Short mmCIF file of C-alpha atoms in Angstrom, two decimals:
data_model
loop_
_atom_site.label_atom_id
_atom_site.label_comp_id
_atom_site.label_asym_id
_atom_site.label_seq_id
_atom_site.Cartn_x
_atom_site.Cartn_y
_atom_site.Cartn_z
CA UNK A 1 -9.28 23.04 3.40
CA UNK A 2 -7.65 19.61 3.08
CA UNK A 3 -8.88 16.70 5.12
CA UNK A 4 -7.59 13.15 5.56
CA UNK A 5 -10.84 11.49 4.48
CA UNK A 6 -10.80 13.07 1.02
CA UNK A 7 -10.17 16.16 -1.04
CA UNK A 8 -11.87 19.41 -0.23
CA UNK A 9 -10.95 22.26 -2.55
CA UNK A 10 -9.45 25.43 -1.17
CA UNK A 11 -10.66 27.21 -4.28
CA UNK A 12 -14.32 27.81 -5.06
CA UNK A 13 -15.37 27.42 -8.67
CA UNK A 14 -14.25 24.99 -11.28
CA UNK A 15 -10.61 24.00 -11.53
CA UNK A 16 -9.51 23.14 -15.09
CA UNK A 17 -9.57 19.36 -15.44
CA UNK A 18 -6.87 17.24 -17.02
CA UNK A 19 -8.00 13.63 -16.91
CA UNK A 20 -5.84 10.53 -17.17
CA UNK A 21 -6.55 6.83 -16.94
CA UNK A 22 -4.32 5.47 -14.17
CA UNK A 23 -4.02 2.64 -11.74
CA UNK A 24 -4.49 3.87 -8.20
CA UNK A 25 -2.01 2.90 -5.52
CA UNK A 26 -4.59 0.33 -4.37
CA UNK A 27 -4.55 -1.31 -7.82
CA UNK A 28 -7.94 -0.40 -9.31
CA UNK A 29 -8.20 1.51 -12.59
CA UNK A 30 -9.95 4.84 -12.36
CA UNK A 31 -9.98 8.13 -14.24
CA UNK A 32 -8.48 10.94 -12.16
CA UNK A 33 -8.30 14.61 -12.73
CA UNK A 34 -4.67 15.71 -12.49
CA UNK A 35 -5.45 18.13 -9.69
CA UNK A 36 -6.85 15.28 -7.57
CA UNK A 37 -4.05 12.99 -8.61
CA UNK A 38 -1.33 15.36 -7.45
CA UNK A 39 -3.17 15.79 -4.15
CA UNK A 40 -3.46 12.01 -3.75
CA UNK A 41 0.27 11.65 -4.44
CA UNK A 42 1.21 14.17 -1.76
CA UNK A 43 -1.21 12.55 0.69
CA UNK A 44 0.17 9.05 -0.06
CA UNK A 45 3.70 10.34 0.48
CA UNK A 46 2.70 11.64 3.90
CA UNK A 47 1.14 8.30 4.83
CA UNK A 48 4.31 6.56 3.64
CA UNK A 49 6.53 8.97 5.62
CA UNK A 50 4.66 8.26 8.86
CA UNK A 51 5.60 4.58 8.59
CA UNK A 52 9.28 4.92 7.61
CA UNK A 53 11.79 4.13 10.39
CA UNK A 54 13.23 7.36 11.72
CA UNK A 55 16.99 7.69 11.79
CA UNK A 56 19.01 10.89 11.31
CA UNK A 57 19.25 10.51 7.52
CA UNK A 58 15.65 9.42 6.95
CA UNK A 59 14.31 12.32 8.99
CA UNK A 60 16.03 14.87 6.75
CA UNK A 61 15.23 12.98 3.53
CA UNK A 62 11.57 12.62 4.52
CA UNK A 63 11.30 16.36 5.13
CA UNK A 64 12.54 17.00 1.62
CA UNK A 65 10.25 14.32 0.18
CA UNK A 66 7.16 15.76 1.86
CA UNK A 67 8.02 19.26 0.58
CA UNK A 68 8.71 18.22 -3.01
CA UNK A 69 5.65 15.95 -3.27
CA UNK A 70 3.36 18.72 -2.04
CA UNK A 71 4.99 21.19 -4.39
CA UNK A 72 3.94 19.13 -7.42
CA UNK A 73 0.26 19.84 -6.76
CA UNK A 74 0.78 23.37 -5.48
CA UNK A 75 2.58 24.37 -8.66
CA UNK A 76 -0.07 22.64 -10.78
CA UNK A 77 -2.66 24.88 -9.11
CA UNK A 78 -0.44 27.89 -9.85
CA UNK A 79 -0.09 26.80 -13.49
CA UNK A 80 -3.83 26.73 -13.92
CA UNK A 81 -4.01 30.29 -12.61
CA UNK A 82 -1.30 31.56 -14.96
CA UNK A 83 -1.92 34.61 -17.12
CA UNK A 84 0.20 33.60 -20.10
CA UNK A 85 1.41 30.51 -21.93
CA UNK A 86 4.96 31.36 -20.86
CA UNK A 87 3.97 31.42 -17.19
CA UNK A 88 1.93 28.22 -17.59
CA UNK A 89 4.90 26.38 -19.13
CA UNK A 90 7.20 27.70 -16.40
CA UNK A 91 4.91 26.40 -13.63
CA UNK A 92 4.47 23.03 -15.31
CA UNK A 93 8.28 22.77 -15.60
CA UNK A 94 8.43 23.31 -11.84
CA UNK A 95 5.85 20.53 -11.38
CA UNK A 96 8.05 18.23 -13.45
CA UNK A 97 11.16 19.24 -11.48
CA UNK A 98 9.44 18.58 -8.16
CA UNK A 99 8.21 15.17 -9.36
CA UNK A 100 11.81 14.27 -10.33
CA UNK A 101 12.98 15.47 -6.93
CA UNK A 102 10.33 13.38 -5.17
CA UNK A 103 11.57 10.25 -6.99
CA UNK A 104 15.12 11.11 -5.92
CA UNK A 105 14.23 11.45 -2.21
CA UNK A 106 12.20 8.25 -2.37
CA UNK A 107 15.30 6.38 -3.58
CA UNK A 108 17.46 7.77 -0.75
CA UNK A 109 15.25 6.65 2.10
CA UNK A 110 16.51 3.58 3.96
CA UNK A 111 13.71 1.11 4.73
CA UNK A 112 15.63 -1.42 6.82
CA UNK A 113 14.49 -4.37 4.63
CA UNK A 114 10.78 -3.76 5.21
CA UNK A 115 9.08 -5.46 2.23
CA UNK A 116 5.76 -3.63 2.63
CA UNK A 117 7.42 -0.20 2.70
CA UNK A 118 9.58 -1.18 -0.27
CA UNK A 119 6.46 -2.12 -2.23
CA UNK A 120 4.85 1.23 -1.37
CA UNK A 121 8.03 3.10 -2.32
CA UNK A 122 8.10 1.42 -5.73
CA UNK A 123 4.47 2.42 -6.41
CA UNK A 124 5.15 6.03 -5.34
CA UNK A 125 8.29 6.13 -7.49
CA UNK A 126 6.28 4.91 -10.49
CA UNK A 127 3.70 7.62 -9.84
CA UNK A 128 6.43 10.32 -9.65
CA UNK A 129 7.86 9.03 -12.94
CA UNK A 130 4.42 9.15 -14.55
CA UNK A 131 4.06 12.76 -13.43
CA UNK A 132 7.35 13.60 -15.14
CA UNK A 133 6.06 12.08 -18.38
CA UNK A 134 2.66 13.79 -18.09
CA UNK A 135 4.15 17.20 -17.39
CA UNK A 136 6.67 16.78 -20.23
CA UNK A 137 3.78 16.03 -22.60
CA UNK A 138 1.81 19.04 -21.34
CA UNK A 139 4.84 21.28 -21.93
CA UNK A 140 5.40 19.91 -25.43
CA UNK A 141 1.72 20.24 -26.36
CA UNK A 142 1.47 23.79 -25.03
CA UNK A 143 4.63 24.83 -26.89
CA UNK A 144 3.20 23.34 -30.11
CA UNK A 145 -0.10 25.13 -29.52
CA UNK A 146 1.67 28.44 -28.84
CA UNK A 147 3.80 28.27 -31.99
#
């Protein structure tokens, strides 16, 4: 079950951990497990979406953004449950694709010159770009390991 105050796992047992040193959206350095980080990204996108002015274009773009941002973490969970290296790489490629898509939808949203929302969008776009790099590295490392 997910809750707004923090992360509660839907899955009992240990989830494989991939740790990275990052700067949180609030600006403090902290080591995050990639599972938690993808959840935090999707949650931050939802908080951002609640504050964006709603016009006909933004409504549709926000729907796509919410879907793609959540799909990053959902596919990461799927990747960690994969039965083969080929399936793992395929799922991580989907994570990368969804992170790229999230960055795309973030760029399309019109913020009506709201400086605070623009600042939040930039941080979220950076996070999406970092996911693309992380997932690309994971793919490359897994291919090297499999060869």
